[in-house]
Structure formats: structure tokens, C-alpha cells
mmCIF file of N, CA and C in Angstrom:
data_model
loop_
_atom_site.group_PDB
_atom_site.id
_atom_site.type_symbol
_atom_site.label_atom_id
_atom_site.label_comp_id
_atom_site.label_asym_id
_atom_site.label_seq_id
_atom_site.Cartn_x
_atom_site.Cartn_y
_atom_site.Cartn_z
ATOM 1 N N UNK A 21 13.895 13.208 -0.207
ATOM 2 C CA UNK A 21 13.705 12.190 0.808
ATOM 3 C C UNK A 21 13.581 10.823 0.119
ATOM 4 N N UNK A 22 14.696 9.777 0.107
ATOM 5 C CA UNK A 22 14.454 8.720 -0.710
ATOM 6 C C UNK A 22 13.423 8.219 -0.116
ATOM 7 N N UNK A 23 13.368 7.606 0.775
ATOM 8 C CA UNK A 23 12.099 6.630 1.557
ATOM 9 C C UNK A 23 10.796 7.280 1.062
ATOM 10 N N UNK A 24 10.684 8.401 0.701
ATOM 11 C CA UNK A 24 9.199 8.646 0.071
ATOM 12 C C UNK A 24 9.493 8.173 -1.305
ATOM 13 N N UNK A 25 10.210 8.495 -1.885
ATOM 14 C CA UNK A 25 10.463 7.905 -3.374
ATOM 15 C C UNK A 25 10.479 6.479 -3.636
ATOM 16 N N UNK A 26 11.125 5.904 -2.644
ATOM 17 C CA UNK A 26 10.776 4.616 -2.636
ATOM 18 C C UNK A 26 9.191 3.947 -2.359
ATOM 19 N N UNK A 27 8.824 4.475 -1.370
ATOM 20 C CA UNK A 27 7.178 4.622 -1.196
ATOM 21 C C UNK A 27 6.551 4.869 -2.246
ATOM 22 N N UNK A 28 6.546 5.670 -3.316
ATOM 23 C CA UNK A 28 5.794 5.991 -4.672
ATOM 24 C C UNK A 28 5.957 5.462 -5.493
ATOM 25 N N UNK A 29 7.832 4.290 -5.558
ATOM 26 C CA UNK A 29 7.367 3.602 -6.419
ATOM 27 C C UNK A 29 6.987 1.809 -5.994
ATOM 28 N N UNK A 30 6.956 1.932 -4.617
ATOM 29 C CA UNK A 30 5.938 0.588 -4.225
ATOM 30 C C UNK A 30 4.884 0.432 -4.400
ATOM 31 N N UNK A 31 3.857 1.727 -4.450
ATOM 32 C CA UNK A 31 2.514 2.142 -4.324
ATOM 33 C C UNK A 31 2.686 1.864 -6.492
ATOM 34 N N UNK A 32 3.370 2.410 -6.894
ATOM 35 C CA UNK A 32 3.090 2.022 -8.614
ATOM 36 C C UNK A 32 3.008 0.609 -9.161
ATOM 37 N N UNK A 33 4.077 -0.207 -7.882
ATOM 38 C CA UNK A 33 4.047 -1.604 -8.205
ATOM 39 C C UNK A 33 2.967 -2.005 -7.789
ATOM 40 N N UNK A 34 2.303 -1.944 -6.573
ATOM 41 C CA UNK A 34 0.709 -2.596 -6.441
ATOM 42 C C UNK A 34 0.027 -1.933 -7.170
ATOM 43 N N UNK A 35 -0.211 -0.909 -7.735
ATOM 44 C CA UNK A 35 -0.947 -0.594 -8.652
ATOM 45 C C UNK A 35 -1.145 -1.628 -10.079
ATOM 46 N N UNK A 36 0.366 -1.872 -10.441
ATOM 47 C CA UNK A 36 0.850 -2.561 -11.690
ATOM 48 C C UNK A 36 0.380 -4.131 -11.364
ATOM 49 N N UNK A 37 0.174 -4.564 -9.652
ATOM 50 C CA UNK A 37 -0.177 -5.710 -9.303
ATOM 51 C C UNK A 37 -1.478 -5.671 -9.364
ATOM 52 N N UNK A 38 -2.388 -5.242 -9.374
ATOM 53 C CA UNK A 38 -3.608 -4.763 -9.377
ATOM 54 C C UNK A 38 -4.472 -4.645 -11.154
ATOM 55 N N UNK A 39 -3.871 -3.675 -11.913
ATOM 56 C CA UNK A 39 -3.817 -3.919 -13.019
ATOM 57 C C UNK A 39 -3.718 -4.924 -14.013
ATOM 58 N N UNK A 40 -2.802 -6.258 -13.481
ATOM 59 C CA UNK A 40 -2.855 -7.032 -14.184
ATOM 60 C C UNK A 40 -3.815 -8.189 -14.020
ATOM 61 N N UNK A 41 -4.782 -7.387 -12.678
ATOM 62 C CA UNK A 41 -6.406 -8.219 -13.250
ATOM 63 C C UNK A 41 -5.967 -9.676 -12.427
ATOM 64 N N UNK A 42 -5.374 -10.013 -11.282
ATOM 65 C CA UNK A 42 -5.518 -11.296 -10.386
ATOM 66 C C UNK A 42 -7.096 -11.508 -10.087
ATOM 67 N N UNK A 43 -6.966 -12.768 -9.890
ATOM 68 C CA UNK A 43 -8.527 -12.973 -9.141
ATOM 69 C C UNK A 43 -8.817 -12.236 -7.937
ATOM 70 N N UNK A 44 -9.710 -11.737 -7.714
ATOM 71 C CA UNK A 44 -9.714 -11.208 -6.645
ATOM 72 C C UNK A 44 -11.069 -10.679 -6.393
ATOM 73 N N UNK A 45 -11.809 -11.064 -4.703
ATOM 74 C CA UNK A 45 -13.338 -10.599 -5.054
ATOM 75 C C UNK A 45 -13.310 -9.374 -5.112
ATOM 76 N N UNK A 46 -14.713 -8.223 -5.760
ATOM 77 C CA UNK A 46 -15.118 -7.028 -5.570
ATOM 78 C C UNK A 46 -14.415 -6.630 -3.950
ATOM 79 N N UNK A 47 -14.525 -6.955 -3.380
ATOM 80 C CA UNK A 47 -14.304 -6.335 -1.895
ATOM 81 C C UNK A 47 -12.696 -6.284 -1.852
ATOM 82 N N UNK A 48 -12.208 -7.392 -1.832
ATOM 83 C CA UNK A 48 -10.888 -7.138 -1.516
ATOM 84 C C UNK A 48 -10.011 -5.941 -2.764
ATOM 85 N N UNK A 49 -10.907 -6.386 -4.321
ATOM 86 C CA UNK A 49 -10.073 -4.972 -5.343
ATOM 87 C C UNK A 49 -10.452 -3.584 -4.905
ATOM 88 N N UNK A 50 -11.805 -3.833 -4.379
ATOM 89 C CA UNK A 50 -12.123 -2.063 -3.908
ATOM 90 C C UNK A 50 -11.214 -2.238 -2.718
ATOM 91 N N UNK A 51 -10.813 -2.669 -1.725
ATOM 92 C CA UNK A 51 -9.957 -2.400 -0.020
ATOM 93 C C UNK A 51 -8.649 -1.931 -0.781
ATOM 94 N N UNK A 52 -8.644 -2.577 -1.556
ATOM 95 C CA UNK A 52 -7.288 -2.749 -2.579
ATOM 96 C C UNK A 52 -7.048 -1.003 -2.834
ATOM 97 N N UNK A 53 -7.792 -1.172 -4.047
ATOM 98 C CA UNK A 53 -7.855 0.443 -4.465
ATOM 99 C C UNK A 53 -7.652 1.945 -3.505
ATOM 100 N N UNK A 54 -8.652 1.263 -2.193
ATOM 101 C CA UNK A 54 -8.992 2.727 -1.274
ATOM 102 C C UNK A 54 -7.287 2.636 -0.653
ATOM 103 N N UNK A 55 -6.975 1.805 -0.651
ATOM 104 C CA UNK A 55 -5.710 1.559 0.419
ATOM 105 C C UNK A 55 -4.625 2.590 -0.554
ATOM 106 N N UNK A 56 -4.514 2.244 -2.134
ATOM 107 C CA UNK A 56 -3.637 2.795 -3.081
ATOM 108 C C UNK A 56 -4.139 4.442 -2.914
ATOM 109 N N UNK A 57 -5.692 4.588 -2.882
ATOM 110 C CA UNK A 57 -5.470 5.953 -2.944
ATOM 111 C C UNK A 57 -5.333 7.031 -1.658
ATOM 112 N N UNK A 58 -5.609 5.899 -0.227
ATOM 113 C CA UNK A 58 -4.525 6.635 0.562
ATOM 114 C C UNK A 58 -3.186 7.183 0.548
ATOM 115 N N UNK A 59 -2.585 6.111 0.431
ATOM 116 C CA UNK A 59 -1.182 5.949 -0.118
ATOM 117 C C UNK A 59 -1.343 7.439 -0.452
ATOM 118 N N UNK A 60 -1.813 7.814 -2.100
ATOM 119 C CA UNK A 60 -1.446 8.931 -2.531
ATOM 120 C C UNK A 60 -1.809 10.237 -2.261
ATOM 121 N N UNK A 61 -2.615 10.235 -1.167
ATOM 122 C CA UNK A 61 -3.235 11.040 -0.331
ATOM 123 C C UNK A 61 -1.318 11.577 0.942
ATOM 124 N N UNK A 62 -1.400 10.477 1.525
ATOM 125 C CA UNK A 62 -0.044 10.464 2.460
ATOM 126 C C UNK A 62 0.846 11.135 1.893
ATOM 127 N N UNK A 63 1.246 11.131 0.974
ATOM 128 C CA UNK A 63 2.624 11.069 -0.278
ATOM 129 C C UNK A 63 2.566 12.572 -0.336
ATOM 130 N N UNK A 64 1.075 13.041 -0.596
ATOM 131 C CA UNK A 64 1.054 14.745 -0.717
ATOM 132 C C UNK A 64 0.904 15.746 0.616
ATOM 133 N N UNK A 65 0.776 15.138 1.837
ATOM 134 C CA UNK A 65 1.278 15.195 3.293
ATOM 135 C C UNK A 65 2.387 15.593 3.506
ATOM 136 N N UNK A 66 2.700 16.765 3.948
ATOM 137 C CA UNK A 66 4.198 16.841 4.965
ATOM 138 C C UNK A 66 4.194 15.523 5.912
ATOM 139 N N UNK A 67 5.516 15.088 6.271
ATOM 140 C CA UNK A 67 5.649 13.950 7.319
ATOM 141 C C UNK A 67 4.680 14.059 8.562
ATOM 142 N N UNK A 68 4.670 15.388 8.798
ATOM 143 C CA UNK A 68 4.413 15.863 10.372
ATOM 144 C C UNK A 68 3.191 15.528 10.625
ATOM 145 N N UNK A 69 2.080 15.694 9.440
ATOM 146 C CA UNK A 69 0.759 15.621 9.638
ATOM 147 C C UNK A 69 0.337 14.193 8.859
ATOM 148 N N UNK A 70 0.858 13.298 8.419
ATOM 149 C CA UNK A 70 1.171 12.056 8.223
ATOM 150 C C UNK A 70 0.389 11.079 9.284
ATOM 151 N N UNK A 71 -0.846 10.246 8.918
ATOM 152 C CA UNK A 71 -1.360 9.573 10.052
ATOM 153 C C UNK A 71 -1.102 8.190 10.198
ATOM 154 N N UNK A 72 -0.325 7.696 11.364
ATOM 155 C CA UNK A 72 -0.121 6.757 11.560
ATOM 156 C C UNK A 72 -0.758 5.101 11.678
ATOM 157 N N UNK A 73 -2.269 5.519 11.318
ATOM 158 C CA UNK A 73 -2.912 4.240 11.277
ATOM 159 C C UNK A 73 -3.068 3.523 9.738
ATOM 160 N N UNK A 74 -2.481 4.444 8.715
ATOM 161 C CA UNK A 74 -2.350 3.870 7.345
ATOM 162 C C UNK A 74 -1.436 2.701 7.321
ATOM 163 N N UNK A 75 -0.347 2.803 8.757
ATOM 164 C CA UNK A 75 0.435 1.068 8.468
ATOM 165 C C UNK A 75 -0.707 0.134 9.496
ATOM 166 N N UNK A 76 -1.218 0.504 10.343
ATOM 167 C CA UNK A 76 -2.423 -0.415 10.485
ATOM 168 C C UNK A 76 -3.098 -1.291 9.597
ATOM 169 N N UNK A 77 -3.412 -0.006 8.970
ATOM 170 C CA UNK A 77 -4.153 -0.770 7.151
ATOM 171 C C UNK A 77 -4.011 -1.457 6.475
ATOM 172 N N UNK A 78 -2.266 -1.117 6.138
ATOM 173 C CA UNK A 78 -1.764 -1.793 5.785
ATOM 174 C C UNK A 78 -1.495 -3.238 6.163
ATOM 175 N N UNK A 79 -0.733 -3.558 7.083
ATOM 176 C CA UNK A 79 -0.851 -4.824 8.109
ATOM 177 C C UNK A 79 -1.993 -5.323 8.074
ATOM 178 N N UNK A 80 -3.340 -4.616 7.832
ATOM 179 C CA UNK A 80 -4.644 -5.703 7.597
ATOM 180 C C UNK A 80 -4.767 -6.307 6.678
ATOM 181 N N UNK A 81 -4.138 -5.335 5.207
ATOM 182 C CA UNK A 81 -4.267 -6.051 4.262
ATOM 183 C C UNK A 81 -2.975 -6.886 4.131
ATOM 184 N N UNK A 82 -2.355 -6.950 4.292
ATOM 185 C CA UNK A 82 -1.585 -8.094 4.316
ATOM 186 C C UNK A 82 -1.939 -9.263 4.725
ATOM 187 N N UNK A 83 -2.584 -9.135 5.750
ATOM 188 C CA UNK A 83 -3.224 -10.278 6.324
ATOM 189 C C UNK A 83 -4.003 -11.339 5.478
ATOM 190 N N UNK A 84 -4.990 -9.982 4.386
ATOM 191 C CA UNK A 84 -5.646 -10.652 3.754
ATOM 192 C C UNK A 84 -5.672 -11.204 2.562
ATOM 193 N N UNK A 85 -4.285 -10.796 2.404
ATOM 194 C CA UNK A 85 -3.754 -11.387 1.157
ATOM 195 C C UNK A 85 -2.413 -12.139 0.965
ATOM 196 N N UNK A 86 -2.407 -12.844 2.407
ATOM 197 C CA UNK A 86 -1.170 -13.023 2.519
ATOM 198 C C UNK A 86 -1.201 -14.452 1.798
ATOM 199 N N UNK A 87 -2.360 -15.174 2.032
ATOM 200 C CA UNK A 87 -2.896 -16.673 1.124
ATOM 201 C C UNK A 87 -2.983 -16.739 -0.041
ATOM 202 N N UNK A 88 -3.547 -15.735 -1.172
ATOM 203 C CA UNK A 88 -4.054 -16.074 -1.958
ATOM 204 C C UNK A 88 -3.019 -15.294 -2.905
ATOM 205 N N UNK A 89 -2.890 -14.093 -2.569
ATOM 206 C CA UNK A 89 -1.779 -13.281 -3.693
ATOM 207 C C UNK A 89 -0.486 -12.916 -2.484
ATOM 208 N N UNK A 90 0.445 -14.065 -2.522
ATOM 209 C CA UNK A 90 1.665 -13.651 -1.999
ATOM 210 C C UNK A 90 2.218 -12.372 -2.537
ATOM 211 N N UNK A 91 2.874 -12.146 -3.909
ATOM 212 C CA UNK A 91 3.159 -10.883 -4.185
ATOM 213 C C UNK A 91 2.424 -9.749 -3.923
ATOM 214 N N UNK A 92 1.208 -9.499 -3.967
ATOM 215 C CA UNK A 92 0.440 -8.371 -3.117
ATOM 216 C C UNK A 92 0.824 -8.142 -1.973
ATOM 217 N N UNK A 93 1.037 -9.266 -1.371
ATOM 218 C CA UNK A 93 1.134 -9.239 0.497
ATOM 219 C C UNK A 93 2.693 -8.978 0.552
ATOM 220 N N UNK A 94 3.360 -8.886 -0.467
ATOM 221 C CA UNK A 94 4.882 -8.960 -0.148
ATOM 222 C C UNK A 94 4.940 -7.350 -0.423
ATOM 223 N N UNK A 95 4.612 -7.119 -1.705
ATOM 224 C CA UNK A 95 4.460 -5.808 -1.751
ATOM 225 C C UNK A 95 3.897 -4.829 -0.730
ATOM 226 N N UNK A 96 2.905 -5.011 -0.108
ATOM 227 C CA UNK A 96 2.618 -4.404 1.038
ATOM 228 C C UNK A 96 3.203 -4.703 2.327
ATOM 229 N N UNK A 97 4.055 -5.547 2.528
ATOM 230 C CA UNK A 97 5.158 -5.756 3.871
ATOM 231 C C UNK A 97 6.333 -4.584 3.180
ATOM 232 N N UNK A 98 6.688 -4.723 2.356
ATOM 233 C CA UNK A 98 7.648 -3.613 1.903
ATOM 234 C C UNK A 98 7.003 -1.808 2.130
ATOM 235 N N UNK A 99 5.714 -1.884 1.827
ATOM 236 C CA UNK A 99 5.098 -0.367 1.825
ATOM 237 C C UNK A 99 5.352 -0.420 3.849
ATOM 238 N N UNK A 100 4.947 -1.034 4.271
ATOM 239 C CA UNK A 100 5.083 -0.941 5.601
ATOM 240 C C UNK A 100 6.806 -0.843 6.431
ATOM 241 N N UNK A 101 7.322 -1.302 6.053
ATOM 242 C CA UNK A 101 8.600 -0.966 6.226
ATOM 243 C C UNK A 101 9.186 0.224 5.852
ATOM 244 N N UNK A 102 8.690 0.981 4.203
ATOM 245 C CA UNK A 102 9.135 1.953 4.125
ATOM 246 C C UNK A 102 8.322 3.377 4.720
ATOM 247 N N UNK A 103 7.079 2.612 5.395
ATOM 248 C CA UNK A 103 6.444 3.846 6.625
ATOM 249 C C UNK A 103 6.911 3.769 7.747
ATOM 250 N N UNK A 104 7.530 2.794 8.035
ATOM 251 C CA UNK A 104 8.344 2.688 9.654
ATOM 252 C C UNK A 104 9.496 3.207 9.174
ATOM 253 N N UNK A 105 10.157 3.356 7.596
ATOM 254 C CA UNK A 105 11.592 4.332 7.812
ATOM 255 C C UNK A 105 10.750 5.755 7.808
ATOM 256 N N UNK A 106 9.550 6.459 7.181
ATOM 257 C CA UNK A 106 9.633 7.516 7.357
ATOM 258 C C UNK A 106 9.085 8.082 8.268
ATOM 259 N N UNK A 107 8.913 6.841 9.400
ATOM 260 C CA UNK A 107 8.165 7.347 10.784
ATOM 261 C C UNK A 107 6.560 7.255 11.047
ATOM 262 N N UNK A 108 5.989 6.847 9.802
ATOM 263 C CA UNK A 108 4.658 6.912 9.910
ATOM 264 C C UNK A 108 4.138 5.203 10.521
#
């Protein structure tokens, strides 16, 4: 299924965005983190049982990072797109 493959390696790039240590308060790196290890929670999900409020989540955090770390927030408009191709 490409769209999951593609999904795993968006989720490696915010990881790799994350890693390289941006400013960012305690709160938003932990929202940060829990969000990545949904992600890899989903990923080990059949589609079917796949919950649809993780692009919610997503879309929040975008929100909240849409000011300060554009590439975070871009990266996560892309994770959200590739949950609307796999239906989630």
C-alpha cells in the first residue's frame, strides 16, 4: 500500500524535524512526540480499525505550528493528506 509507505516516511521526516532540536516549548515537543507516536501506533493498525480523529490532531497541530515552525506545519499538512488518501 504506497500511501502507508508514504505515511512512514513523513512521520520519519517530523521525527528528523524534531530531532534537530527547533525552539520549541516543553508542551508543544511533548504534543509533538505523542502525535509521532500515534502515528506509529496507526501504521501497525489494519485500515479498518484505523481511528479517524488522528487527522483531527493532526489539523490541531498544524494550527499550532503553523507560525513559528512552517516546515513542521507543512510536514503535517502532508501527513494529513496522506490520511485522507488512506481514508482515515
Amino acid at each position: 500500500m504506497p500511501d502507508r509507505k508514504k505515511l512512514e516516511e513523513q512521520v520519519e521526516i517530523l521525527r528528523g524535524q524534531l530531532d534537530q532540536n527547533p525552539p520549541l516549548s516543553d508542551e508543544k515537543r511533548e504534543a509533538l512526540e505523542a502525535l509521532i507516536a500515534k502515528f506509529e501506533v496507526q501504521l501497525e493498525l489494519e485500515p479498518a480499525t484505523q481511528s479517524p480523529s488522528i487527522a483531527d490532531d493532526v489539523n490541531r497541530a498544524v494550527e499550532g505550528f503553523e507560525l513559528d515552525h512552517p516546515g513542521i506545519a507543512g510536514t503535517l499538512r502532508s501527513i494529513v493528506i496522506t490520511l485522507g488518501n488512506i481514508g482515515i
